[in-house]
mmCIF file of C-alpha atoms in Angstrom:
data_model
loop_
_atom_site.group_PDB
_atom_site.id
_atom_site.type_symbol
_atom_site.label_atom_id
_atom_site.label_comp_id
_atom_site.label_asym_id
_atom_site.label_seq_id
_atom_site.Cartn_x
_atom_site.Cartn_y
_atom_site.Cartn_z
ATOM 1 C CA LEU J 1 8.164 -28.693 -11.131
ATOM 2 C CA LYS J 2 4.562 -30.425 -10.076
ATOM 3 C CA GLN J 3 4.792 -27.421 -7.494
ATOM 4 C CA ARG J 4 6.153 -24.522 -10.124
ATOM 5 C CA PHE J 5 3.191 -25.511 -12.325
ATOM 6 C CA GLU J 6 0.824 -25.416 -9.568
ATOM 7 C CA ARG J 7 1.791 -22.501 -8.764
ATOM 8 C CA LEU J 8 1.573 -21.106 -12.033
ATOM 9 C CA PHE J 9 -2.749 -21.416 -11.282
ATOM 10 C CA ASP J 10 -2.623 -20.538 -7.335
ATOM 11 C CA PHE J 11 -3.378 -16.973 -6.822
ATOM 12 C CA ASN J 12 -4.812 -16.884 -3.184
ATOM 13 C CA ASP J 13 -1.865 -16.525 -0.788
ATOM 14 C CA ILE J 14 -0.403 -13.338 -0.166
ATOM 15 C CA TYR J 15 3.090 -12.441 1.662
ATOM 16 C CA VAL J 16 3.409 -9.387 3.399
ATOM 17 C CA TYR J 17 6.811 -8.440 4.604
ATOM 18 C CA ARG J 18 6.729 -5.575 7.279
ATOM 19 C CA LEU J 19 9.258 -3.418 9.319
ATOM 20 C CA SER J 20 10.666 -4.417 12.402
ATOM 21 C CA HIS J 21 9.504 -1.706 15.505
ATOM 22 C CA PRO J 22 9.307 1.250 15.615
ATOM 23 C CA TYR J 23 6.902 1.925 13.203
ATOM 24 C CA PRO J 24 3.352 0.747 13.518
ATOM 25 C CA GLN J 25 1.790 -1.918 10.712
ATOM 26 C CA VAL J 26 0.138 1.479 9.818
ATOM 27 C CA PHE J 27 -0.047 5.393 10.769
ATOM 28 C CA ALA J 28 -0.433 9.126 10.150
ATOM 29 C CA ALA J 29 2.351 10.356 8.648
ATOM 30 C CA GLN J 30 3.043 13.621 10.568
ATOM 31 C CA LYS J 31 6.201 15.042 8.013
ATOM 32 C CA ILE J 32 7.093 14.129 4.464
ATOM 33 C CA VAL J 33 10.563 14.719 3.176
ATOM 34 C CA THR J 34 11.132 14.742 0.050
ATOM 35 C CA VAL J 35 14.275 13.428 -1.962
ATOM 36 C CA GLN J 36 15.260 14.488 -5.882
ATOM 37 C CA GLY J 37 13.471 12.335 -7.679
ATOM 38 C CA SER J 38 16.685 11.499 -9.473
ATOM 39 C CA ALA J 39 18.293 10.683 -6.351
ATOM 40 C CA ASP J 40 19.168 6.683 -6.272
ATOM 41 C CA ASP J 41 18.078 4.226 -4.050
ATOM 42 C CA THR J 42 21.170 4.703 -1.571
ATOM 43 C CA ASP J 43 20.692 8.193 -1.361
ATOM 44 C CA LEU J 44 16.917 7.819 -0.633
ATOM 45 C CA ILE J 45 17.833 5.413 2.249
ATOM 46 C CA ASN J 46 20.254 7.285 3.596
ATOM 47 C CA VAL J 47 17.279 10.169 3.724
ATOM 48 C CA ILE J 48 15.104 7.275 5.528
ATOM 49 C CA GLU J 49 17.394 6.608 8.317
ATOM 50 C CA LYS J 50 18.480 10.435 8.951
ATOM 51 C CA SER J 51 15.036 11.117 8.696
ATOM 52 C CA PHE J 52 13.672 8.441 11.235
ATOM 53 C CA ASP J 53 11.763 9.693 14.546
ATOM 54 C CA PRO J 54 8.906 8.089 15.826
ATOM 55 C CA ILE J 55 7.379 11.006 17.069
ATOM 56 C CA SER J 56 6.712 12.638 13.745
ATOM 57 C CA MET J 57 6.641 9.221 11.567
ATOM 58 C CA PRO J 58 7.719 10.691 8.339
ATOM 59 C CA ALA J 59 7.026 9.972 5.286
ATOM 60 C CA VAL J 60 10.195 9.755 2.635
ATOM 61 C CA ILE J 61 9.181 9.912 -1.223
ATOM 62 C CA ARG J 62 10.809 11.049 -4.155
ATOM 63 C CA GLY J 63 9.901 14.232 -5.592
ATOM 64 C CA SER J 64 7.517 13.150 -8.310
ATOM 65 C CA LYS J 65 4.741 11.388 -5.321
ATOM 66 C CA ASN J 66 4.900 15.252 -3.647
ATOM 67 C CA SER J 67 1.903 15.792 -5.261
ATOM 68 C CA ILE J 68 0.196 12.416 -5.391
ATOM 69 C CA LEU J 69 -0.213 12.171 -0.786
ATOM 70 C CA GLY J 70 -0.395 16.408 -0.594
ATOM 71 C CA SER J 71 0.085 17.531 2.955
ATOM 72 C CA PRO J 72 0.298 15.968 6.545
ATOM 73 C CA GLN J 73 -2.299 16.562 8.967
ATOM 74 C CA PRO J 74 -2.199 16.311 13.069
ATOM 75 C CA ASP J 75 -5.458 15.403 13.267
ATOM 76 C CA LEU J 76 -5.313 12.452 11.232
ATOM 77 C CA SER J 77 -5.635 9.432 13.593
ATOM 78 C CA VAL J 78 -5.996 5.456 13.241
ATOM 79 C CA GLU J 79 -8.446 4.529 15.202
ATOM 80 C CA ASN J 80 -8.969 0.654 14.095
ATOM 81 C CA PHE J 81 -6.788 -1.731 12.366
ATOM 82 C CA ARG J 82 -7.492 -5.102 11.197
ATOM 83 C CA GLN J 83 -6.316 -7.250 8.660
ATOM 84 C CA VAL J 84 -8.498 -8.950 6.170
ATOM 85 C CA ARG J 85 -8.677 -11.726 4.050
ATOM 86 C CA ASP J 86 -6.618 -10.378 0.971
ATOM 87 C CA GLY J 87 -6.077 -6.930 3.036
ATOM 88 C CA TYR J 88 -6.824 -4.245 5.275
ATOM 89 C CA GLU J 89 -9.573 -2.256 6.473
ATOM 90 C CA ILE J 90 -8.676 0.640 8.778
ATOM 91 C CA THR J 91 -11.275 3.063 10.256
ATOM 92 C CA VAL J 92 -9.604 6.803 10.777
ATOM 93 C CA SER J 93 -10.335 10.382 12.310
ATOM 94 C CA ALA J 94 -9.938 12.798 9.447
ATOM 95 C CA PRO J 95 -11.445 15.631 10.167
ATOM 96 C CA HIS J 96 -8.944 17.224 7.735
ATOM 97 C CA GLY J 97 -7.584 14.713 5.570
ATOM 98 C CA GLY J 98 -3.728 13.664 5.904
ATOM 99 C CA VAL J 99 -1.494 10.847 4.641
ATOM 100 C CA LEU J 100 -1.629 7.421 5.807
ATOM 101 C CA VAL J 101 1.055 5.489 5.438
ATOM 102 C CA LEU J 102 0.689 1.030 5.359
ATOM 103 C CA ASN J 103 3.843 -0.686 6.500
ATOM 104 C CA THR J 104 3.504 -3.230 3.737
ATOM 105 C CA MET J 105 5.289 -3.398 0.652
ATOM 106 C CA LEU J 106 3.989 -2.067 -2.229
ATOM 107 C CA LEU J 107 3.615 -4.456 -5.039
ATOM 108 C CA PRO J 108 1.239 -4.258 -8.260
ATOM 109 C CA PHE J 109 -2.248 -4.907 -7.615
ATOM 110 C CA TRP J 110 -2.832 -3.520 -4.603
ATOM 111 C CA ASN J 111 -6.365 -0.789 -4.325
ATOM 112 C CA ALA J 112 -7.123 1.299 -2.284
ATOM 113 C CA GLU J 113 -10.115 3.189 -1.302
ATOM 114 C CA ALA J 114 -11.748 5.682 1.344
ATOM 115 C CA ASP J 115 -15.511 5.400 1.930
ATOM 116 C CA GLY J 116 -15.671 3.395 -1.447
ATOM 117 C CA LYS J 117 -13.683 5.917 -3.378
ATOM 118 C CA PRO J 118 -10.186 5.009 -5.058
ATOM 119 C CA LEU J 119 -6.919 6.969 -3.499
ATOM 120 C CA GLN J 120 -4.048 6.506 -5.948
ATOM 121 C CA ILE J 121 -1.654 4.946 -3.374
ATOM 122 C CA ALA J 122 2.851 6.341 -3.467
ATOM 123 C CA ARG J 123 5.891 4.459 -2.459
ATOM 124 C CA ALA J 124 7.158 5.963 1.189
ATOM 125 C CA ASN J 125 9.732 4.848 2.713
ATOM 126 C CA PHE J 126 11.225 3.088 0.189
ATOM 127 C CA ILE J 127 8.789 -0.237 0.487
ATOM 128 C CA GLN J 128 5.909 0.967 2.362
ATOM 129 C CA MET J 129 2.250 2.207 0.943
ATOM 130 C CA ALA J 130 1.141 5.853 1.137
ATOM 131 C CA VAL J 131 -2.122 7.213 0.563
ATOM 132 C CA SER J 132 -3.738 11.133 0.761
ATOM 133 C CA ILE J 133 -6.644 10.859 2.875
ATOM 134 C CA PRO J 134 -9.434 13.094 2.082
ATOM 135 C CA PRO J 135 -11.297 15.117 4.623
ATOM 136 C CA GLY J 136 -14.069 13.909 6.859
ATOM 137 C CA ALA J 137 -12.928 9.952 5.489
ATOM 138 C CA GLN J 138 -13.475 7.436 7.785
ATOM 139 C CA ASN J 139 -13.012 3.737 6.571
ATOM 140 C CA VAL J 140 -10.089 3.150 4.424
ATOM 141 C CA SER J 141 -9.309 -0.397 3.010
ATOM 142 C CA PHE J 142 -6.372 -1.486 1.007
ATOM 143 C CA ARG J 143 -6.791 -5.089 -1.222
ATOM 144 C CA TYR J 144 -4.614 -7.151 -3.174
ATOM 145 C CA HIS J 145 -6.365 -8.531 -6.413
ATOM 146 C CA ARG J 146 -4.053 -10.114 -8.760
ATOM 147 C CA PRO J 147 -5.685 -11.221 -12.266
ATOM 148 C CA THR J 148 -6.028 -14.698 -12.596
ATOM 149 C CA ILE J 149 -6.937 -16.544 -15.680
ATOM 150 C CA ALA J 150 -10.352 -17.009 -15.162
ATOM 151 C CA ASP J 151 -10.182 -13.027 -14.376
ATOM 152 C CA GLY J 152 -9.190 -12.745 -18.166
ATOM 153 C CA PHE J 153 -11.495 -15.338 -19.582
ATOM 154 C CA SER J 154 -14.268 -13.609 -17.755
ATOM 155 C CA ASN J 155 -12.918 -10.586 -19.262
ATOM 156 C CA PHE J 156 -12.637 -11.903 -22.820
ATOM 157 C CA PHE J 157 -16.177 -13.043 -22.565
ATOM 158 C CA ARG J 158 -17.649 -9.644 -21.358
ATOM 159 C CA GLY J 159 -15.941 -7.969 -24.102
ATOM 160 C CA ILE J 160 -17.205 -10.299 -26.507
ATOM 161 C CA SER J 161 -20.686 -10.292 -25.248
ATOM 162 C CA SER J 162 -20.809 -6.607 -25.467
ATOM 163 C CA ILE J 163 -20.100 -6.112 -29.318
#
Protein backbone atom coordinates (compact mmCIF):
# COMPACT_ATOMS: atom_id res chain seq x y z
CA LEU A 1 0.00 0.00 0.00
CA LYS A 2 2.86 2.37 0.85
CA GLN A 3 4.56 1.65 -2.48
CA ARG A 4 1.34 2.30 -4.43
CA PHE A 5 0.82 5.57 -2.59
CA GLU A 6 4.41 6.68 -3.31
CA ARG A 7 3.94 5.88 -7.01
CA LEU A 8 1.05 8.40 -7.13
CA PHE A 9 3.61 11.18 -6.69
CA ASP A 10 6.56 9.72 -8.60
CA PHE A 11 6.32 10.55 -12.31
CA ASN A 12 10.01 10.47 -13.20
CA ASP A 13 10.22 6.88 -14.42
CA ILE A 14 9.50 6.19 -18.06
CA TYR A 15 9.11 2.67 -19.31
CA VAL A 16 9.91 2.21 -22.97
CA TYR A 17 8.93 -0.95 -24.77
CA ARG A 18 10.54 -1.74 -28.11
CA LEU A 19 9.78 -4.14 -30.85
CA SER A 20 12.58 -6.61 -31.24
CA HIS A 21 14.93 -6.79 -34.21
CA PRO A 22 14.69 -6.20 -37.23
CA TYR A 23 13.12 -2.79 -36.63
CA PRO A 24 15.72 -0.22 -35.56
CA GLN A 25 14.87 2.25 -32.79
CA VAL A 26 14.20 5.01 -35.34
CA PHE A 27 13.84 4.84 -39.11
CA ALA A 28 12.66 6.75 -42.15
CA ALA A 29 9.59 5.03 -43.56
CA GLN A 30 10.02 4.43 -47.27
CA LYS A 31 6.46 3.24 -47.76
CA ILE A 32 3.07 3.97 -46.14
CA VAL A 33 0.49 1.19 -46.05
CA THR A 34 -3.00 2.40 -45.20
CA VAL A 35 -5.63 0.25 -43.53
CA GLN A 36 -9.28 1.26 -43.44
CA GLY A 37 -10.09 3.21 -40.29
CA SER A 38 -12.86 0.73 -39.48
CA ALA A 39 -10.52 -2.30 -39.55
CA ASP A 40 -10.23 -4.09 -36.23
CA ASP A 41 -6.92 -4.68 -34.45
CA THR A 42 -6.57 -8.24 -35.77
CA ASP A 43 -6.89 -7.02 -39.36
CA LEU A 44 -4.35 -4.27 -38.68
CA ILE A 45 -1.84 -6.75 -37.24
CA ASN A 46 -2.32 -9.05 -40.24
CA VAL A 47 -1.57 -6.17 -42.62
CA ILE A 48 1.55 -5.27 -40.57
CA GLU A 49 2.79 -8.88 -40.80
CA LYS A 50 2.15 -9.06 -44.56
CA SER A 51 3.68 -5.63 -45.22
CA PHE A 52 6.89 -6.15 -43.28
CA ASP A 53 9.94 -5.52 -45.41
CA PRO A 54 13.29 -4.69 -43.76
CA ILE A 55 14.34 -2.75 -46.86
CA SER A 56 11.37 -0.44 -47.39
CA MET A 57 10.60 -0.21 -43.64
CA PRO A 58 6.90 0.51 -44.10
CA ALA A 59 4.65 2.38 -41.70
CA VAL A 60 1.22 0.79 -41.48
CA ILE A 61 -1.40 3.30 -40.39
CA ARG A 62 -5.16 3.59 -40.17
CA GLY A 63 -6.67 5.58 -43.04
CA SER A 64 -7.74 8.44 -40.79
CA LYS A 65 -4.09 9.24 -39.95
CA ASN A 66 -2.89 9.44 -43.55
CA SER A 67 -3.40 13.21 -43.72
CA ILE A 68 -1.18 13.70 -40.65
CA LEU A 69 1.83 11.91 -42.13
CA GLY A 70 1.79 12.87 -45.76
CA SER A 71 4.05 10.88 -48.05
CA PRO A 72 7.43 9.30 -47.42
CA GLN A 73 10.51 10.71 -49.14
CA PRO A 74 13.39 8.46 -50.23
CA ASP A 75 16.04 11.02 -49.26
CA LEU A 76 15.03 11.26 -45.56
CA SER A 77 17.79 9.69 -43.48
CA VAL A 78 18.60 9.37 -39.81
CA GLU A 79 22.07 10.76 -39.11
CA ASN A 80 22.20 10.38 -35.33
CA PHE A 81 19.96 9.04 -32.59
CA ARG A 82 20.36 9.26 -28.84
CA GLN A 83 18.22 8.64 -25.83
CA VAL A 84 18.08 11.58 -23.42
CA ARG A 85 16.27 12.18 -20.16
CA ASP A 86 12.55 11.69 -20.82
CA GLY A 87 12.90 11.21 -24.56
CA TYR A 88 14.98 11.07 -27.68
CA GLU A 89 17.05 13.44 -29.83
CA ILE A 90 17.36 12.60 -33.50
CA THR A 91 19.44 14.33 -36.17
CA VAL A 92 18.03 13.87 -39.66
CA SER A 93 18.79 14.88 -43.20
CA ALA A 94 15.43 15.82 -44.71
CA PRO A 95 15.85 17.86 -47.90
CA HIS A 96 12.25 17.09 -48.93
CA GLY A 97 10.80 16.07 -45.55
CA GLY A 98 9.41 12.59 -45.04
CA VAL A 99 7.97 10.24 -42.44
CA LEU A 100 10.01 9.32 -39.37
CA VAL A 101 9.01 6.35 -37.21
CA LEU A 102 10.18 5.94 -33.61
CA ASN A 103 10.08 2.37 -32.34
CA THR A 104 8.57 3.36 -29.01
CA MET A 105 5.03 2.87 -27.76
CA LEU A 106 2.75 5.82 -28.36
CA LEU A 107 1.26 6.86 -25.04
CA PRO A 108 -0.38 10.07 -23.90
CA PHE A 109 2.00 12.87 -22.87
CA TRP A 110 4.49 12.36 -25.73
CA ASN A 111 5.37 15.50 -27.70
CA ALA A 112 7.46 15.82 -30.84
CA GLU A 113 9.25 18.80 -32.38
CA ALA A 114 11.31 19.42 -35.50
CA ASP A 115 13.72 22.34 -35.13
CA GLY A 116 11.57 23.69 -32.28
CA LYS A 117 8.25 23.47 -34.16
CA PRO A 118 5.60 21.06 -32.80
CA LEU A 119 4.75 17.95 -34.79
CA GLN A 120 1.60 15.88 -34.64
CA ILE A 121 2.24 12.26 -33.66
CA ALA A 122 0.40 9.43 -35.40
CA ARG A 123 0.25 5.76 -34.43
CA ALA A 124 2.10 3.53 -36.90
CA ASN A 125 2.61 -0.24 -36.97
CA PHE A 126 0.02 -0.57 -34.19
CA ILE A 127 2.19 0.80 -31.36
CA GLN A 128 4.98 2.96 -32.77
CA MET A 129 5.08 6.76 -33.15
CA ALA A 130 5.32 8.41 -36.55
CA VAL A 131 5.72 12.06 -37.48
CA SER A 132 5.84 14.02 -40.72
CA ILE A 133 9.19 15.78 -40.98
CA PRO A 134 9.07 19.16 -42.75
CA PRO A 135 11.52 19.81 -45.61
CA GLY A 136 14.92 20.99 -44.41
CA ALA A 137 14.46 19.86 -40.78
CA GLN A 138 17.61 18.76 -38.99
CA ASN A 139 16.76 18.15 -35.32
CA VAL A 140 13.80 16.11 -34.15
CA SER A 141 13.00 15.53 -30.50
CA PHE A 142 10.47 13.37 -28.72
CA ARG A 143 9.76 14.20 -25.08
CA TYR A 144 7.59 12.48 -22.52
CA HIS A 145 6.13 14.70 -19.83
CA ARG A 146 3.36 13.44 -17.64
CA PRO A 147 1.89 16.37 -15.71
CA THR A 148 2.50 16.23 -11.98
CA ILE A 149 0.50 17.64 -9.11
CA ALA A 150 3.09 20.44 -8.93
CA ASP A 151 2.34 21.28 -12.61
CA GLY A 152 -1.35 21.43 -11.77
CA PHE A 153 -0.79 23.81 -8.85
CA SER A 154 1.57 25.94 -10.94
CA ASN A 155 -1.02 26.26 -13.73
CA PHE A 156 -3.76 26.97 -11.19
CA PHE A 157 -1.82 29.78 -9.52
CA ARG A 158 -0.68 31.14 -12.89
CA GLY A 159 -4.34 31.34 -13.89
CA ILE A 160 -5.28 33.16 -10.66
CA SER A 161 -2.51 35.70 -11.05
CA SER A 162 -3.74 36.62 -14.54
CA ILE A 163 -7.21 37.53 -13.23
